[in-house]
mmCIF file of C-alpha atoms and ligand atoms in Angstrom:
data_model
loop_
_atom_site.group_PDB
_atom_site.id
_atom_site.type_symbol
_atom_site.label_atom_id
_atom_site.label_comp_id
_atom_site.label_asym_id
_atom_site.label_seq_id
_atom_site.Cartn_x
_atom_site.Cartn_y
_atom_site.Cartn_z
ATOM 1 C CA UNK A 1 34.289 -5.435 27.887
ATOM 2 C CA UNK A 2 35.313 -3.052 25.392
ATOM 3 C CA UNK A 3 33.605 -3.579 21.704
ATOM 4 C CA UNK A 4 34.579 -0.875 18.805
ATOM 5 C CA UNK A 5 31.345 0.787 17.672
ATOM 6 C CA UNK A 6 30.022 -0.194 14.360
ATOM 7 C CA UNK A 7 31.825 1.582 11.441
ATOM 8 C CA UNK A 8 30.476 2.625 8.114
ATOM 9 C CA UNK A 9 30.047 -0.075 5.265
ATOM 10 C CA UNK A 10 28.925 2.163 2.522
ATOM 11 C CA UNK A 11 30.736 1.418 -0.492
ATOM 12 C CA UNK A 12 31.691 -2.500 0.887
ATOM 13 C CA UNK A 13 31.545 -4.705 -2.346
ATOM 14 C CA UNK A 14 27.591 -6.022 -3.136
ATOM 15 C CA UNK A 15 27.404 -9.985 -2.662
ATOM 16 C CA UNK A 16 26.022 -9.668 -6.648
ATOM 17 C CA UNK A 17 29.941 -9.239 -7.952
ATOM 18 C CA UNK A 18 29.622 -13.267 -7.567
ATOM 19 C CA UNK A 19 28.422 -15.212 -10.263
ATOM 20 C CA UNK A 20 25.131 -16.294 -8.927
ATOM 21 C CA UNK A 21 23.327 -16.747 -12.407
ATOM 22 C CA UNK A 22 19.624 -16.123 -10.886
ATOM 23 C CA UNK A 23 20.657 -12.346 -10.270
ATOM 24 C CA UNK A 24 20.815 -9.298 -12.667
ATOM 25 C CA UNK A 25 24.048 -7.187 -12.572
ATOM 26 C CA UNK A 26 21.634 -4.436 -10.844
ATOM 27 C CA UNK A 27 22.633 -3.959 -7.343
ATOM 28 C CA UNK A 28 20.444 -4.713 -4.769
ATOM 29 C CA UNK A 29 20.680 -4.050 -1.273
ATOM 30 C CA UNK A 30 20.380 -6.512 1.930
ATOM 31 C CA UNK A 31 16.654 -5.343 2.176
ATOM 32 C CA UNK A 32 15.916 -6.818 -0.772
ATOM 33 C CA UNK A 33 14.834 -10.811 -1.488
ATOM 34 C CA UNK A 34 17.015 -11.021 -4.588
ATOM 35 C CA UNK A 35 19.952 -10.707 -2.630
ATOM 36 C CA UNK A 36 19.664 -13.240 0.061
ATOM 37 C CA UNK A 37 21.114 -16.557 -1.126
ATOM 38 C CA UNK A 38 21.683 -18.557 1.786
ATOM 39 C CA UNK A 39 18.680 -20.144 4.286
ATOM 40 C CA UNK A 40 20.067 -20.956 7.747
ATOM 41 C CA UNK A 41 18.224 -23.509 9.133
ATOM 42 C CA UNK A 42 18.615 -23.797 12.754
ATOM 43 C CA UNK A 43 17.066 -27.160 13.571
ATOM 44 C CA UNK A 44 17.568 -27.851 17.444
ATOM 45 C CA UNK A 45 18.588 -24.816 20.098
ATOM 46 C CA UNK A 46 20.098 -27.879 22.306
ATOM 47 C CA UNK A 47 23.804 -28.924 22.284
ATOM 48 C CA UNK A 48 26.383 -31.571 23.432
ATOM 49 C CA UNK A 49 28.694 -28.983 24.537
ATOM 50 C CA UNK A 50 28.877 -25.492 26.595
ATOM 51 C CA UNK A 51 31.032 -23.178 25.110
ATOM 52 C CA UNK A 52 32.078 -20.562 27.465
ATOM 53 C CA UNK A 53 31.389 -17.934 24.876
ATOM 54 C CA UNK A 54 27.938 -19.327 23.642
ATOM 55 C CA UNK A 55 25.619 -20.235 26.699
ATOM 56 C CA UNK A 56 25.597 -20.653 30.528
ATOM 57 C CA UNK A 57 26.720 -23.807 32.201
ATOM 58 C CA UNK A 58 22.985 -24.095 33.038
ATOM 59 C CA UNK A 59 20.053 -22.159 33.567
ATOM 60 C CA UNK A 60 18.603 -21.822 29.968
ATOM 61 C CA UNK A 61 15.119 -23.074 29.006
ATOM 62 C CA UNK A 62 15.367 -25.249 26.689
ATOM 63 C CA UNK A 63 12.468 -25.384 23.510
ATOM 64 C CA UNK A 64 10.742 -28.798 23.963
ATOM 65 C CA UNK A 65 10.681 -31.266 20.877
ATOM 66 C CA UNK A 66 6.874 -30.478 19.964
ATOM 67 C CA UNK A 67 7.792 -26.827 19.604
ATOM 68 C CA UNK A 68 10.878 -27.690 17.118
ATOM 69 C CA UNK A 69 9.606 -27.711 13.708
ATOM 70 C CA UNK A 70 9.322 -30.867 11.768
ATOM 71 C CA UNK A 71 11.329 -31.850 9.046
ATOM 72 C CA UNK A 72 8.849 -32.116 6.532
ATOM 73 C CA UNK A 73 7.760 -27.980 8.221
ATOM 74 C CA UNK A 74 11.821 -27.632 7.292
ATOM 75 C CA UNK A 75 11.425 -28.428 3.640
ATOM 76 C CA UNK A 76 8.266 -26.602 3.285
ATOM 77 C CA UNK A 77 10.220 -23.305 4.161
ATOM 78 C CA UNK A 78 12.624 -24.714 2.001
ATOM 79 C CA UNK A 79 10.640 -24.697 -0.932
ATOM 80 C CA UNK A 80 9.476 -21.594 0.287
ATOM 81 C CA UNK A 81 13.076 -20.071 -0.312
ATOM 82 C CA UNK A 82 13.562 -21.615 -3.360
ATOM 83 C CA UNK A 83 10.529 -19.966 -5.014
ATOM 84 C CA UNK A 84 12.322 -16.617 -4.255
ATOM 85 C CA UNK A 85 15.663 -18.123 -5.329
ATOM 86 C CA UNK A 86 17.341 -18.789 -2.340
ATOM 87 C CA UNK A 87 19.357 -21.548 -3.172
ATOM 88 C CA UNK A 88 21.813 -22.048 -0.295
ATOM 89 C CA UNK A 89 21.181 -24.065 2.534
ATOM 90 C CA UNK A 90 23.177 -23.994 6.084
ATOM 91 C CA UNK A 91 22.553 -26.469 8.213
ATOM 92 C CA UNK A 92 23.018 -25.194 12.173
ATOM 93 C CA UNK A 93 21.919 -24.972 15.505
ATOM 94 C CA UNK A 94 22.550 -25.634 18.807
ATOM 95 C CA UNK A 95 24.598 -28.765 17.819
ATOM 96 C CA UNK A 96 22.690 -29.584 14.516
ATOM 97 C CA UNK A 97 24.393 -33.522 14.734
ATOM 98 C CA UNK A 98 22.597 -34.305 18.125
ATOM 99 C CA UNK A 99 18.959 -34.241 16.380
ATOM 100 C CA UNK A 100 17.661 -37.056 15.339
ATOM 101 C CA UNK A 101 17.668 -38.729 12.040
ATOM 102 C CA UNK A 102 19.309 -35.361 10.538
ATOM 103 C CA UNK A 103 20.636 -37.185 7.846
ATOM 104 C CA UNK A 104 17.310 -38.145 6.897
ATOM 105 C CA UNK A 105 16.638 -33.870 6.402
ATOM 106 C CA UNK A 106 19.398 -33.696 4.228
ATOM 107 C CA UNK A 107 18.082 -36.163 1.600
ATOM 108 C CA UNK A 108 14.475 -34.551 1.939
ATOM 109 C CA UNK A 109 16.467 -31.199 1.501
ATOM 110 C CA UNK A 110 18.804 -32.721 -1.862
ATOM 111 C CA UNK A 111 15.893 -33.743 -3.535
ATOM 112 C CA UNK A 112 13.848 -30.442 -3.770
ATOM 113 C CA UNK A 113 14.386 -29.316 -7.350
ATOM 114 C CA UNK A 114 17.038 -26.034 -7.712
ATOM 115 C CA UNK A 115 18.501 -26.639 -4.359
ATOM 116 C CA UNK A 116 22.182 -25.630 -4.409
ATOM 117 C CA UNK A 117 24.726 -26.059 -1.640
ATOM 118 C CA UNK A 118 23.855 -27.901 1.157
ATOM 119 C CA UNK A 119 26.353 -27.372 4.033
ATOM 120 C CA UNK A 120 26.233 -28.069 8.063
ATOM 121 C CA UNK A 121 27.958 -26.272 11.030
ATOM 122 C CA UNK A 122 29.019 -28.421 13.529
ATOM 123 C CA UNK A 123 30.991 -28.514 16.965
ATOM 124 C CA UNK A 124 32.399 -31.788 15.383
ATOM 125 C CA UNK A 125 32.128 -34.321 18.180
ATOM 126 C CA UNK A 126 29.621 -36.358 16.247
ATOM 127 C CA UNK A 127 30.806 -36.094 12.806
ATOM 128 C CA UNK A 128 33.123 -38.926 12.605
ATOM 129 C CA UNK A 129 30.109 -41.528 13.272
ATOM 130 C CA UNK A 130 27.907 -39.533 10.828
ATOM 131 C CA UNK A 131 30.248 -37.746 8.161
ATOM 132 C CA UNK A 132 29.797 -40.507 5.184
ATOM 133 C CA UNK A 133 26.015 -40.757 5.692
ATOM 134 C CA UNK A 134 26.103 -37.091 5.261
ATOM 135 C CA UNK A 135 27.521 -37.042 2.462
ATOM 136 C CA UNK A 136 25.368 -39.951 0.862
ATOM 137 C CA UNK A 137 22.559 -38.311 1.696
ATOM 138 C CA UNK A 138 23.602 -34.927 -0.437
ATOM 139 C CA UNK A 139 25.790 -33.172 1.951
ATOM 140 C CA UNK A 140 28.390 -30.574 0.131
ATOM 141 C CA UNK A 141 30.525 -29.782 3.114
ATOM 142 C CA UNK A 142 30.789 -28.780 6.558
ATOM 143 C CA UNK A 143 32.230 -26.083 8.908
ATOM 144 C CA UNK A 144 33.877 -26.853 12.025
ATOM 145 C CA UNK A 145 34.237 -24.951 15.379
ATOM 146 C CA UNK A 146 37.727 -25.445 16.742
ATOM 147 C CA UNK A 147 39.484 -22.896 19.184
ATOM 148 C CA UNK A 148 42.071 -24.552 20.404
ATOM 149 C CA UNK A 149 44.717 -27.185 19.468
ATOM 150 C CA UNK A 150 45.143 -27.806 22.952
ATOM 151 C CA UNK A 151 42.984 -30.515 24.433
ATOM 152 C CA UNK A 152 43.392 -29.087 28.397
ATOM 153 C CA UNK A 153 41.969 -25.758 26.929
ATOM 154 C CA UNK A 154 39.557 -27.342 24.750
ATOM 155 C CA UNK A 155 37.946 -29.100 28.030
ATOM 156 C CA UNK A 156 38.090 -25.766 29.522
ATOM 157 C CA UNK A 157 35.801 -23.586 26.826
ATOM 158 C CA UNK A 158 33.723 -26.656 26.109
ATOM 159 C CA UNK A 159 33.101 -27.257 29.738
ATOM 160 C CA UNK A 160 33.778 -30.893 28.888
ATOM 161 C CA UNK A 161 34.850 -31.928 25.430
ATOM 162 C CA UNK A 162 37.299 -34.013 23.515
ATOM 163 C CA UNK A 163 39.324 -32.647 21.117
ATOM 164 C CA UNK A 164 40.389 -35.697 20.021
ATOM 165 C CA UNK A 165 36.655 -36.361 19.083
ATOM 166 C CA UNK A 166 36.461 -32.991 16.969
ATOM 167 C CA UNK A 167 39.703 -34.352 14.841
ATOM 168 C CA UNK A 168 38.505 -37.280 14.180
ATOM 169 C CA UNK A 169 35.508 -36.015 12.916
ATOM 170 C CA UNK A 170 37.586 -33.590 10.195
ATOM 171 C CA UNK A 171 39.276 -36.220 9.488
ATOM 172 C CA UNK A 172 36.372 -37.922 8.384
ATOM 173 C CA UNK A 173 34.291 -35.690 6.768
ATOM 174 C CA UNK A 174 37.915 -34.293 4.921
ATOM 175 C CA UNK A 175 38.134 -38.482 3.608
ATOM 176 C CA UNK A 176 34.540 -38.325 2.818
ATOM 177 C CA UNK A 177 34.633 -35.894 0.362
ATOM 178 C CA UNK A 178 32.826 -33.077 2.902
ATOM 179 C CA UNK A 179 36.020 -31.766 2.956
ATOM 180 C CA UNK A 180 38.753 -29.560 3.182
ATOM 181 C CA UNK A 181 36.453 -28.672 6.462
ATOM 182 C CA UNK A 182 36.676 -25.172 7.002
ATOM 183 C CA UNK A 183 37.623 -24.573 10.477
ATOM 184 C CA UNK A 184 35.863 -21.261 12.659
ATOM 185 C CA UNK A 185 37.746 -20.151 15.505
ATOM 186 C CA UNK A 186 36.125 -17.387 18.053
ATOM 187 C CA UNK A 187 39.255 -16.094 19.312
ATOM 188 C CA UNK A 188 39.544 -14.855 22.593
ATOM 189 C CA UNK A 189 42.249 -12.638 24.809
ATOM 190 C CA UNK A 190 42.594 -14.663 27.425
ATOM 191 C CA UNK A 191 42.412 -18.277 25.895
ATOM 192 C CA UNK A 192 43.656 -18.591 22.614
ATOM 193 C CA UNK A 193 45.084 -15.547 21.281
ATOM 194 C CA UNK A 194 47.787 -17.035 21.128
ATOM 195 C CA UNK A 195 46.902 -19.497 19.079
ATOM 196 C CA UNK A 196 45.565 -17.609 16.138
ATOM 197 C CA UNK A 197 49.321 -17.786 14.297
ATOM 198 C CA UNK A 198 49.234 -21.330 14.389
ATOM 199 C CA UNK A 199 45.701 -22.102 13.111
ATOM 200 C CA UNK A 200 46.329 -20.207 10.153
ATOM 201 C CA UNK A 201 49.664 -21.902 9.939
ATOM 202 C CA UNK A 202 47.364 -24.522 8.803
ATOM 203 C CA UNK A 203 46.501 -23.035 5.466
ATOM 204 C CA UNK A 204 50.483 -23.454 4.319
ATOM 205 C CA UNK A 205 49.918 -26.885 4.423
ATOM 206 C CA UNK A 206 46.495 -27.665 3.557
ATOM 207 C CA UNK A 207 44.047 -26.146 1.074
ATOM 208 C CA UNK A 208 41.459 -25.331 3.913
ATOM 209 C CA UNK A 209 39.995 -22.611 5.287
ATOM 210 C CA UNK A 210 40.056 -20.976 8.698
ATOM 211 C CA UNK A 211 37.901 -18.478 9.603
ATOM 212 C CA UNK A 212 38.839 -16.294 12.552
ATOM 213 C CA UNK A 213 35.694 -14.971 14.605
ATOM 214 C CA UNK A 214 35.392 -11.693 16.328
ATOM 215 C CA UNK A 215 33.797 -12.364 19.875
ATOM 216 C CA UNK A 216 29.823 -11.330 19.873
ATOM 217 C CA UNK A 217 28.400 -10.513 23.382
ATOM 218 C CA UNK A 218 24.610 -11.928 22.374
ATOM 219 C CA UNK A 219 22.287 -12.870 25.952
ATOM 220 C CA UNK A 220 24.281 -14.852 28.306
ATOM 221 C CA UNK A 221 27.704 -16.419 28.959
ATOM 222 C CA UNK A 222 31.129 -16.476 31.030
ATOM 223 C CA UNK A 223 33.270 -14.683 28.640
ATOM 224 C CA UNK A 224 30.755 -11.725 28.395
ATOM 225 C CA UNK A 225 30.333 -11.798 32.285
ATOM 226 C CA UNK A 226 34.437 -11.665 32.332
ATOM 227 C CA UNK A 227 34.795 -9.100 30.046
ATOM 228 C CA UNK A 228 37.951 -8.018 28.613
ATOM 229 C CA UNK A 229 37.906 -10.988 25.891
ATOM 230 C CA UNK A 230 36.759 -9.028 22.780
ATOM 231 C CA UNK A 231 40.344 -8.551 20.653
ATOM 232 C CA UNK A 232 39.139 -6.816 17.633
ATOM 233 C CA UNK A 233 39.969 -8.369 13.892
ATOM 234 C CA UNK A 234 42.996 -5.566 12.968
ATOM 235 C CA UNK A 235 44.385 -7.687 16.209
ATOM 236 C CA UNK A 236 43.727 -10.847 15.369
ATOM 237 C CA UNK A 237 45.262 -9.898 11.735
ATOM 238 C CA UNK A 238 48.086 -7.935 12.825
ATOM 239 C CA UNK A 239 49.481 -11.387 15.251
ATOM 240 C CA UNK A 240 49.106 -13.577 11.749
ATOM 241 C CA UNK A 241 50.720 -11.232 9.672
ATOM 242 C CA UNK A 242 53.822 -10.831 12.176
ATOM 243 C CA UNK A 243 54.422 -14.736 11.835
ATOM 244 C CA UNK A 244 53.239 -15.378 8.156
ATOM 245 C CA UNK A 245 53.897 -12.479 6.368
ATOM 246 C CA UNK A 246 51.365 -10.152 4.341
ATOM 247 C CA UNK A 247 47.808 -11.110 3.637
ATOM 248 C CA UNK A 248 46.731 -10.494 0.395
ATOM 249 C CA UNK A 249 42.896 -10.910 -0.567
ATOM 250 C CA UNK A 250 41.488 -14.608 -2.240
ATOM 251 C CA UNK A 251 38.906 -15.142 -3.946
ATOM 252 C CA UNK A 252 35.744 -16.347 -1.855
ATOM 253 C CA UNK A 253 33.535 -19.324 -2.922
ATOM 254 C CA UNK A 254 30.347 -18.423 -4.700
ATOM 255 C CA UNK A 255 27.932 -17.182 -2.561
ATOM 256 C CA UNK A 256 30.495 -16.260 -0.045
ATOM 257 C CA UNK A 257 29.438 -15.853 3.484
ATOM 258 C CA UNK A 258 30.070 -13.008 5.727
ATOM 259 C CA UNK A 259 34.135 -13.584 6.039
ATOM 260 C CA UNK A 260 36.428 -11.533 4.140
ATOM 261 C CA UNK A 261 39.453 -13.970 2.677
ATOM 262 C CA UNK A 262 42.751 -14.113 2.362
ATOM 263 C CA UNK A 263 45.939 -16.065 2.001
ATOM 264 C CA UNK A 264 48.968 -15.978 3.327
ATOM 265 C CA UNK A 265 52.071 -15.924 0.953
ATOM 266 C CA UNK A 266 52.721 -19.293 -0.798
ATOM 267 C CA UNK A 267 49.293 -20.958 1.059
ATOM 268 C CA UNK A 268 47.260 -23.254 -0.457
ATOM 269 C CA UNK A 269 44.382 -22.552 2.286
ATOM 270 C CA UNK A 270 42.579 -19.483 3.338
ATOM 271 C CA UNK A 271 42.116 -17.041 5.901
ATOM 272 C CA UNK A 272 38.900 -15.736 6.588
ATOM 273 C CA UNK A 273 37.795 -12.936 9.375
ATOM 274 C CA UNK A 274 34.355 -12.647 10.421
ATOM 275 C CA UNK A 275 34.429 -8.944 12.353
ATOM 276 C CA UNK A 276 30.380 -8.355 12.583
ATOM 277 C CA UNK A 277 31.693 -6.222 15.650
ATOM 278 C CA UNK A 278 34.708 -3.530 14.722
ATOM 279 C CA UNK A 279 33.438 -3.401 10.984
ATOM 280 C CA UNK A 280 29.904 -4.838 10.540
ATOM 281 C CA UNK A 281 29.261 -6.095 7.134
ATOM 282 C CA UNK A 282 25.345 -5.610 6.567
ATOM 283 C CA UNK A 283 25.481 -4.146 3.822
ATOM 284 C CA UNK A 284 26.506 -7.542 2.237
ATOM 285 C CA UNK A 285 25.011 -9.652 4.350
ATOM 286 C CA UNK A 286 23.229 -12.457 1.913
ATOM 287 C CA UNK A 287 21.228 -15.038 4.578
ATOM 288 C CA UNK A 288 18.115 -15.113 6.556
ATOM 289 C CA UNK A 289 17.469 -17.719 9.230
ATOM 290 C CA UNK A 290 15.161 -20.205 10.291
ATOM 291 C CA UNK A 291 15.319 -20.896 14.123
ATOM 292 C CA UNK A 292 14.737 -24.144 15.326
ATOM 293 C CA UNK A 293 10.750 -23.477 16.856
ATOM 294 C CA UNK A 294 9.930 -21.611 13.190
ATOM 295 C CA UNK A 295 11.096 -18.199 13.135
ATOM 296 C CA UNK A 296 12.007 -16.664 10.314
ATOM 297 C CA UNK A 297 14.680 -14.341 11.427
ATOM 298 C CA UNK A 298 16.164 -11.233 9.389
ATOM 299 C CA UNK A 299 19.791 -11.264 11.561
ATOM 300 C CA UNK A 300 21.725 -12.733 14.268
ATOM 301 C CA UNK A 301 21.898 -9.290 16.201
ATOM 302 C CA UNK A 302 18.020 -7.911 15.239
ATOM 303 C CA UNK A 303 14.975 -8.949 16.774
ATOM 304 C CA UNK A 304 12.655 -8.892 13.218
ATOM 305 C CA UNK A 305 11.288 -12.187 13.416
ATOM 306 C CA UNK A 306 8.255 -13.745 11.534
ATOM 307 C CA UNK A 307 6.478 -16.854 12.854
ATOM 308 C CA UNK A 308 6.070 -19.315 10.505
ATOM 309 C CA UNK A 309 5.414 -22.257 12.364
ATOM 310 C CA UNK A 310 1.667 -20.627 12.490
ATOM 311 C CA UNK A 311 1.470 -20.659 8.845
ATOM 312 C CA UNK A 312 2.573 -24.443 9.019
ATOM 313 C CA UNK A 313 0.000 -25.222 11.716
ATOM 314 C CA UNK A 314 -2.549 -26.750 11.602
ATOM 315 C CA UNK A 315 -2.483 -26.589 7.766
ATOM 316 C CA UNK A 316 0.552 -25.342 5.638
ATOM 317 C CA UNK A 317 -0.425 -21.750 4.059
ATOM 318 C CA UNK A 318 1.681 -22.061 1.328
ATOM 319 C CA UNK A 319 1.247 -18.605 -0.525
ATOM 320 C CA UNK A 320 1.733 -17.012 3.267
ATOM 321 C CA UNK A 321 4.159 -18.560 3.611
ATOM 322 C CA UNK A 322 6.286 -17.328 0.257
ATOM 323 C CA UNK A 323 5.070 -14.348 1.414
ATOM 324 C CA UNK A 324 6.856 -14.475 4.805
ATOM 325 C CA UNK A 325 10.326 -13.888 3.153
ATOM 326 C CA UNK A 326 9.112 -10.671 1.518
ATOM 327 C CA UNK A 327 8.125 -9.710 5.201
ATOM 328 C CA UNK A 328 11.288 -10.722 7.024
ATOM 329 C CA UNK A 329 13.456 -9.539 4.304
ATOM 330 C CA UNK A 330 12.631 -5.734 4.371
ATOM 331 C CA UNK A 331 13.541 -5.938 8.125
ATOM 332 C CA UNK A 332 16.723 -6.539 7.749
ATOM 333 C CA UNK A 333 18.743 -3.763 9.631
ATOM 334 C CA UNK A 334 21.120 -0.863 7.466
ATOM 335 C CA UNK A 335 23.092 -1.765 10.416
ATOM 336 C CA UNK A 336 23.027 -3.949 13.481
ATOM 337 C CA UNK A 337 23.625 -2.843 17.130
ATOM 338 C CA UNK A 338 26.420 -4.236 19.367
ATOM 339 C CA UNK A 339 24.533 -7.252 20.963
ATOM 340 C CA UNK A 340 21.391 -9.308 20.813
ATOM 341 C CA UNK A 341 19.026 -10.535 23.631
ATOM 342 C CA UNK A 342 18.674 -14.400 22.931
ATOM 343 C CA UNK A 343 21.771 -16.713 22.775
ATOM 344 C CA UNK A 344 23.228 -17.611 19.283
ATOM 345 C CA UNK A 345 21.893 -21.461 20.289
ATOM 346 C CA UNK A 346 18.817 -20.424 19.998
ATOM 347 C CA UNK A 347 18.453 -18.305 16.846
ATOM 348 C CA UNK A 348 21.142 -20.692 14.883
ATOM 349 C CA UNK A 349 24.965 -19.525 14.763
HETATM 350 N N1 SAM B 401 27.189 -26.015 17.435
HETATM 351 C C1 SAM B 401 27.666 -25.702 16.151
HETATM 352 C C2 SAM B 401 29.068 -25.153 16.220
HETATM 353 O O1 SAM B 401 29.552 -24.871 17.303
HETATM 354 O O2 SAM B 401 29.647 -25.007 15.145
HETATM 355 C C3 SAM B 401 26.785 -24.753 15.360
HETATM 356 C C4 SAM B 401 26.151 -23.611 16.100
HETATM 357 S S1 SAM B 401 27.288 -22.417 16.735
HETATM 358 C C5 SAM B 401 26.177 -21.319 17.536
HETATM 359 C C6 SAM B 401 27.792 -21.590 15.254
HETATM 360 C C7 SAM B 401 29.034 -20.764 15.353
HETATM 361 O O3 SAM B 401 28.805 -19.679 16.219
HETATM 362 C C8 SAM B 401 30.249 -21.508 15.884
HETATM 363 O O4 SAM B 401 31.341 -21.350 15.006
HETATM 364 C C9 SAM B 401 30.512 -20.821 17.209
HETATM 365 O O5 SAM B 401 31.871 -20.852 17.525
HETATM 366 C C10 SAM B 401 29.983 -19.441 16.958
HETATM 367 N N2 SAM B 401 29.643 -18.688 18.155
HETATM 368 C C11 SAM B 401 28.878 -19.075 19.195
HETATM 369 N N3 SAM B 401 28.769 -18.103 20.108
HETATM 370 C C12 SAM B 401 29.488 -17.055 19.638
HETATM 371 C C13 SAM B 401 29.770 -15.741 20.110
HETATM 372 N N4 SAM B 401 29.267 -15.299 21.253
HETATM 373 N N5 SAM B 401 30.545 -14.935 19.357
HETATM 374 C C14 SAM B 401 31.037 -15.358 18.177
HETATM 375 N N6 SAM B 401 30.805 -16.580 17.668
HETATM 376 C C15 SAM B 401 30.048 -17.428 18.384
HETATM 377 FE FE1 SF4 B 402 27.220 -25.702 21.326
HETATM 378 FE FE2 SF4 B 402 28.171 -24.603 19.089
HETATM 379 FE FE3 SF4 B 402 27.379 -23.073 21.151
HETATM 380 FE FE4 SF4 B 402 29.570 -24.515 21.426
HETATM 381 S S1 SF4 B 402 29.262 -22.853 19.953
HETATM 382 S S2 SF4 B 402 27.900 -24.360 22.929
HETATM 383 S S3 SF4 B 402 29.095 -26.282 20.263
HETATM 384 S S4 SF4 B 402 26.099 -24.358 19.936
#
C-alpha cells in the first residue's frame, strides 16, 4: 500500500480561533490541557459488524466485561475532564449501541454540571430502536458510518450488514432531533471510490454533513493486507470537485473536530475531509480518549497511554486522577507516524 508521508502542519489554524469561552485568545499548542475540548469515550472494543477496513473476520481477543470500565468509572473520568475544562463528550467504540443500558450513561453523563455536547458514533444498525431514548436522555447528535449506498457492497465491507438497517436508523435519529446525522465515509480504491461524488451530492439537498475519511492502516484488517486501497484526500477532492464544482471552505461547528469543511456551490450541507494520513493535522488536534478497559489515551496513532482504571480501583483517587490528564496530555505527539499497533475498535474510532 502506498501512504504519502506526513507533511508539515506548522502554521495550520489553532482550534482556539473558535469561540470556546473557557479559553484565552493565547495560543496553545496540542500538548497543552487548555486546548483539548473533546473526551472520547470508548465504552466497549466489541461490535455488531466487521468492517473490512477496521478488524479481522476473527481472531481478535476480545476485553471481557469485568475489564470494561463501569459507567459510574465513565463519569468519574468525566468529571475528571470537566475540572480541566473539557467539555465535549464523544461517545464511541467498537459499536458503542451494542452495550448495555448506554442510554442510561448518557443521562449520568447530561447531568454532570458544565457538560457540553454530548454526541455518539455509531455504525447505525441499532439506532432506529434506540435514537429517541437517546435523545431523552441528553443526546445532542450522532455520526454515522456509511460507505456505500449500495446494499450488495455494504454486505461486502460489513461482512454481513443491512443497509437498510443503517437508513432507518438516520432516519430516526434525523426525526428525533439527533439530526441532520453527519455521515463518515472511509473511502476506498477499490470499493467505493466511486461513490464519493454521490455522497456529497447529498449536501445539495440536505443540510448535513459528510465527512470523507482517508484510509488508516492501524493493526489488522483485509484492506491493509490487500493493499493498494489508500486514495489520498487531493483524490478524493479532486473526483467531487469534477462533478460539483469548486469547494470553497464553511465554517465548522464549535469545537470542530479534526475535518476540514467545505461546501459545494449552492449546498445547504457540508463536506468534510479527515486526511490524518497525506496531511496530518496534530497540530490542531483538540481530543484525548478514553478506551473502553480505562486508558487514557493521548492519540489514535501513539501509544502514550495512562491507566486509569487503577486509580478507579479499588477506591477512586480522585486528585490522581485530575492529574492523569496533565500526564496524558503532554504526550501527545508534534506529529504522529503512519500506523498504530492496536485496532481502532479497541482504542475508540
Ligand atoms: N462502530 C462505530 C462506527 O463505525 O461508527 C464507531 C467506532 S468506528 C472505529 C469510528 C470510525 O472509525 C468510523 O467512522 C469508521 O468508519 C472509522 N474507521 C475504522 N477503521 C478505520 C480505518 N482503518 N481507517 C479510517 N477510518 C476507520
Ligand atoms: Fe465496527 Fe465501526 Fe469498526 Fe465497522 S468501523 S467494524 S462498525 S467498530
Amino acid at each position: 500500500m502506498s501512504i504519502a508521508l506526513p507533511i508539515a502542519v506548522a502554521g495550520a489554524a489553532s482550534p482556539l480561533a473558535e469561540p470556546a469561552a473557557r479559553l484565552s485568545s493565547e495560543a496553545v499548542g496540542p500538548r497543552d490541557l487548555r486546548s483539548v475540548r473533546t473526551l472520547r469515550i470508548s465504552v466497549t472494543d466489541h461490535c455488531n459488524l466487521r468492517c473490512i477496513y477496521c478488524m479481522p473476520e476473527e481472531g481478535l481477543a476480545w476485553l471481557p466485561r469485568e475489564a470494561l470500565l463501569s459507567y459510574e468509572e465513565i463519569v468519574h473520568v468525566a468529571r475528571a475532564a470537566l475540572h480541566h475544562g473539557i467539555r465535549d463528550f464523544k461517545i464511541t467504540g467498537g459499536e458503542p449501541l451494542v452495550r448495555r443500558d448506554l442510554v442510561e450513561l448518557v443521562t449520568r453523563l447530561r447531568a454532570l454540571p458544565g457538560c457540553g455536547e454530548l454526541s455518539l458514533t455509531t455504525n447505525g444498525l441499532l439506532l432506529a430502536r434506540l435514537a429517541a431514548d437517546l435523545r431523552h436522555a441528553g443526546l445532542d447528535r450522532v455520526t454515522v458510518s456509511l460507505d456505500t449506498l449500495q446494499p450488495h457492497r455494504f454486505r461486502e465491507l460489513t461482512r454481513g450488514g443491512e443497509l437498510s438497517a443503517v437508513l432507518e436508523g438516520i432516519a430516526a435519529a434525523d426525526a428525533c432531533g439527533l439530526g441532520p446525522a453527519k455521515i463518515n465515509v472511509v473511502v476506498l480504491r477499490d470499493y467505493n471510490l466511486d461513490e464519493v461524488a454521490g455522497f456529497a451530492a447529498w449536501t445539495l439537498r440536505e443540510p448535513r454533513t459528510v465527512r470523507f475519511i482517508e484510509f488508516m492502516p492501524l493493526a489488522r484488517s483485509r484492506v491493509l493486507s490487500e493493499g493498494g486501497q489508500f486514495v489520498p484526500y487531493a483524490e478524493i477532492r479532486e473526483r467531487i470537485e469534477r462533478r460539483l464544482g469548486p469547494l470553497t471552505p464553511a465554517p465548522a461547528d464549535a469545537g470542530f473536530g479534526p475535518a476540514q469543511v467545505f461546501r459545494a456551490p449552492g449546498a445547504p450541507g457540508r463536506i468534510g475531509f479527515i486526511h490524518a494520513m497525506s496531511a496530518p493535522f496534530c497540530a490542531t488536534c483538540n481530543r484525548l480518549r478514553l478506551t473502553p478497559e480505562g486508558r487514557l489515551r493521548s492519540c489514535l496513532f501513539d501509544a502514550g497511554e495512562v491507566d486509569v482504571r487503577a486509580l478507579l480501583r479499588p477506591d477512586v483517587r480522585a486528585e490522581r486522577l485530575r492529574r492523569a490528564f496533565v500526564e496524558c496530555v503532554v504526550m501527545k505527539p508534534e506529529l504522529h507516524g503512519p500506523a498504530g499497533d492496536r485496532q481502532m475498535s479497541s482504542i475508540g474510532g
